[in-house]
XYZ file of C-alpha atoms in Angstrom:
270
model
C -12.322 0.401 -22.095
C -15.644 1.794 -21.942
C -16.323 4.641 -19.824
C -19.118 7.289 -19.095
C -18.337 10.989 -19.671
C -19.197 11.827 -16.255
C -16.628 9.338 -14.726
C -14.181 10.194 -17.423
C -14.015 14.150 -16.381
C -11.299 14.850 -14.115
C -13.029 17.329 -12.198
C -15.887 14.849 -11.289
C -13.404 12.019 -10.460
C -11.469 14.456 -7.888
C -14.856 15.299 -6.436
C -15.800 11.455 -6.121
C -12.384 10.317 -4.603
C -13.090 13.424 -2.016
C -16.451 12.552 -1.266
C -15.295 8.878 -0.878
C -12.508 9.755 1.401
C -14.897 11.943 3.558
C -17.191 9.306 3.851
C -14.872 6.614 5.003
C -13.195 8.972 7.882
C -16.713 10.387 8.625
C -17.728 6.579 9.812
C -14.831 7.276 12.616
C -17.693 8.858 14.835
C -19.470 5.264 15.066
C -16.727 3.986 17.409
C -18.512 5.532 20.334
C -22.094 4.058 19.336
C -23.471 1.232 21.553
C -22.592 -1.071 18.442
C -18.902 -1.121 19.266
C -19.412 -0.870 23.067
C -16.933 -4.139 23.249
C -13.827 -2.324 21.955
C -10.685 -2.816 23.704
C -9.782 0.343 25.851
C -7.231 2.448 24.794
C -3.605 1.239 25.809
C -1.972 3.932 28.107
C 1.543 1.798 27.793
C 1.462 1.954 23.898
C 5.008 2.405 22.710
C 5.870 5.216 20.001
C 8.696 3.920 17.784
C 10.205 6.476 15.335
C 13.204 5.703 12.707
C 14.517 6.070 9.519
C 14.124 3.289 6.878
C 16.421 2.696 3.682
C 14.463 1.312 0.638
C 15.521 -0.352 -2.609
C 12.748 -0.593 -4.911
C 13.057 -2.948 -8.071
C 10.401 -1.820 -10.338
C 9.068 -3.676 -13.200
C 9.154 -0.558 -15.209
C 11.734 -0.600 -18.248
C 14.539 1.805 -16.902
C 18.203 2.436 -17.086
C 18.588 1.434 -13.517
C 15.790 -0.752 -12.412
C 16.898 -0.099 -8.488
C 15.816 2.964 -6.781
C 17.216 3.701 -3.032
C 15.032 5.897 -0.708
C 15.576 6.902 2.884
C 11.973 7.687 4.418
C 10.978 8.094 8.154
C 9.456 5.048 9.782
C 6.688 5.548 12.674
C 5.125 2.681 14.383
C 2.355 3.318 17.108
C -0.883 1.339 18.376
C -2.714 2.265 21.474
C -6.149 0.071 20.322
C -7.953 3.335 19.017
C -5.316 4.762 16.327
C -2.504 3.401 14.796
C 0.560 4.076 12.421
C 2.567 1.684 10.478
C 5.088 2.984 8.285
C 3.455 4.619 5.025
C -0.062 3.839 6.636
C -2.012 5.611 9.402
C -5.482 4.898 10.605
C -8.229 5.016 13.353
C -10.166 1.921 14.788
C -14.004 1.846 14.150
C -14.005 -1.693 15.870
C -11.279 -3.342 17.717
C -12.681 -6.078 20.116
C -9.306 -8.149 20.051
C -10.793 -10.797 17.514
C -12.257 -8.378 14.859
C -10.599 -5.032 13.742
C -12.346 -2.382 11.389
C -10.244 0.558 10.458
C -10.485 3.518 8.418
C -6.994 4.432 7.112
C -4.724 6.571 4.722
C -1.518 5.468 3.118
C 0.758 6.175 0.182
C 0.340 4.233 -2.638
C 1.211 3.680 -6.473
C 4.276 3.363 -8.467
C 6.568 6.209 -9.869
C 7.679 6.543 -13.517
C 10.372 8.870 -14.034
C 10.933 9.171 -17.996
C 14.421 10.702 -17.305
C 15.149 7.214 -15.907
C 13.422 5.125 -18.831
C 15.356 3.406 -21.539
C 14.668 4.359 -25.243
C 11.520 5.805 -26.289
C 10.198 5.435 -23.118
C 11.846 8.599 -22.087
C 9.431 11.051 -24.032
C 6.286 9.558 -22.035
C 4.647 11.561 -19.444
C 5.559 10.827 -15.399
C 3.500 8.653 -13.320
C 3.382 9.680 -9.917
C 2.838 8.075 -6.484
C -0.554 9.204 -4.642
C -2.420 8.729 -1.628
C -5.277 6.570 -0.945
C -7.969 6.035 1.767
C -9.816 3.332 2.650
C -11.522 0.677 4.876
C -9.734 -2.514 6.410
C -11.156 -5.318 8.052
C -9.112 -8.019 10.153
C -10.282 -11.222 11.681
C -7.900 -13.156 14.288
C -8.015 -16.417 14.453
C -5.933 -19.208 16.165
C -4.352 -19.757 12.733
C -3.468 -16.285 11.852
C -5.307 -13.278 10.506
C -7.562 -12.555 7.677
C -7.764 -8.983 6.031
C -9.609 -7.405 3.530
C -9.102 -4.046 2.449
C -10.524 -1.254 -0.089
C -9.229 1.830 -1.044
C -9.562 5.066 -3.524
C -6.871 7.356 -4.898
C -7.702 10.684 -3.282
C -5.189 12.834 -4.960
C -6.599 11.441 -8.053
C -3.603 10.826 -9.812
C -4.944 7.767 -11.331
C -8.621 8.095 -10.175
C -8.589 4.192 -9.433
C -9.660 1.872 -6.651
C -7.520 -0.836 -5.266
C -8.586 -3.770 -2.669
C -6.352 -6.651 -1.031
C -7.157 -9.753 0.434
C -4.189 -11.214 2.689
C -3.543 -13.966 5.278
C -1.033 -12.785 8.018
C 0.837 -14.800 10.603
C 3.173 -13.765 13.820
C 6.044 -15.733 14.699
C 7.930 -14.931 17.809
C 11.269 -16.060 19.513
C 13.167 -14.309 22.056
C 13.751 -10.683 20.722
C 12.749 -11.196 17.036
C 9.526 -11.142 15.771
C 8.691 -12.160 12.153
C 5.384 -11.536 10.316
C 4.858 -13.312 6.947
C 1.972 -12.473 4.683
C 0.598 -13.834 1.610
C -2.363 -12.634 -0.590
C -3.962 -10.752 -3.966
C -4.169 -7.313 -5.079
C -6.687 -5.951 -7.497
C -6.402 -3.052 -9.413
C -8.924 -1.497 -11.305
C -8.644 -0.205 -14.948
C -8.286 3.605 -13.996
C -5.384 2.566 -11.879
C -3.608 0.374 -13.990
C -4.280 2.907 -17.544
C -2.352 5.744 -15.568
C 0.469 3.468 -14.396
C 0.691 1.321 -17.394
C -1.385 2.682 -20.396
C 0.199 4.638 -23.111
C -1.977 7.305 -24.721
C -2.517 7.856 -28.296
C -0.974 11.232 -28.029
C 1.876 9.731 -26.291
C 2.300 7.285 -28.872
C 2.312 9.676 -31.618
C 5.231 11.733 -29.844
C 7.410 9.040 -28.710
C 6.895 5.988 -31.051
C 5.916 3.718 -28.394
C 3.197 1.660 -29.150
C -0.110 2.814 -27.625
C -1.573 0.377 -24.752
C -4.771 0.264 -22.929
C -4.922 -1.695 -19.676
C -7.905 -3.201 -17.700
C -8.016 -4.308 -14.335
C -5.913 -7.044 -12.629
C -5.247 -9.471 -9.858
C -1.974 -9.638 -8.458
C -0.576 -12.123 -6.289
C 2.162 -11.077 -3.562
C 4.036 -12.184 -0.828
C 5.621 -10.152 2.131
C 7.817 -10.782 5.249
C 8.570 -8.266 8.093
C 11.034 -8.802 10.976
C 11.450 -6.608 14.183
C 14.388 -7.403 16.454
C 14.672 -5.821 19.787
C 18.347 -4.958 20.465
C 17.316 -3.461 24.013
C 14.634 -1.570 25.866
C 15.105 1.469 23.470
C 16.158 0.324 20.120
C 14.894 -2.333 17.380
C 15.946 -3.065 14.085
C 13.169 -3.450 11.237
C 13.397 -5.397 8.056
C 10.836 -5.996 5.426
C 10.751 -7.613 1.869
C 8.056 -8.010 -0.305
C 7.455 -9.346 -3.883
C 4.879 -8.759 -6.238
C 4.107 -10.497 -9.431
C 2.356 -8.663 -12.393
C -0.182 -10.331 -14.495
C -0.467 -9.837 -18.295
C -2.826 -6.418 -17.709
C 0.085 -5.028 -16.599
C 3.160 -6.798 -17.738
C 2.003 -6.329 -21.441
C 2.707 -2.576 -21.053
C 5.678 -1.282 -23.389
C 6.649 0.726 -20.373
C 7.195 -2.741 -18.372
C 10.274 -5.226 -18.900
C 9.871 -7.529 -15.741
C 7.148 -9.953 -14.334
C 7.812 -8.645 -10.921
C 8.518 -6.049 -8.403
C 10.164 -6.252 -5.060
C 11.144 -3.659 -2.286
C 13.747 -4.595 0.367
C 13.584 -2.271 3.755
C 16.294 -1.914 6.326
C 15.377 0.232 9.318
C 16.452 1.442 12.596
C 13.790 2.370 15.249
C 13.934 4.239 18.728
C 11.112 3.610 21.135
C 9.899 6.176 23.398
């Protein structure tokens, strides 16, 4: 993989990521321009839902125990101007009921803890989850929604960029609402190199074969469900499954073609 010396410098990558994130969110000022005068009005009756989620993460990494359990807070809110959905929060730049353009920030990336790794992998460096900032466009149609997203790592853990194309649907029956989605996620070479690459230095220290990754296109499927027990309490569930292409699967850090996350949550509506 060839890189220019400027882009391979960590300080330069940090600066570029920060500038990109600043540019993305500064665009939010355009939401008051005449171009976006068809935006939906702020919803004064928007509900804030706060709760707790229990997550079971089945990592593709070669770990002694491939399942990690996490307990995280959950927040859901959307008033047509700003929104929060789990690990993502954003502001609408355009929201006319059919088209939505938003600037957002969210948690992103995998975590690799050498203390949980198998064999010689226990000597590798730790890989940390990060935060990403990006732009999202959603087009609502009679057959469902089509979304395109781009984002960049703003903490410079990987210095990488990601993109996503997805189809989303909504199925409602009485108190149950189901949201299935399917699509592809793109990870650039910097992202994959951080989370799946093994440097020459790590290889010499551990005996793990050195590995250099390239960009990848990962198909995924996701299904979420929300059930209203009553006016105040609701249950939430989510199941996601992602397929690792060769650019990630060929890494000596990996022993599975798939990654999945199962989430169960309880929400209180204010």
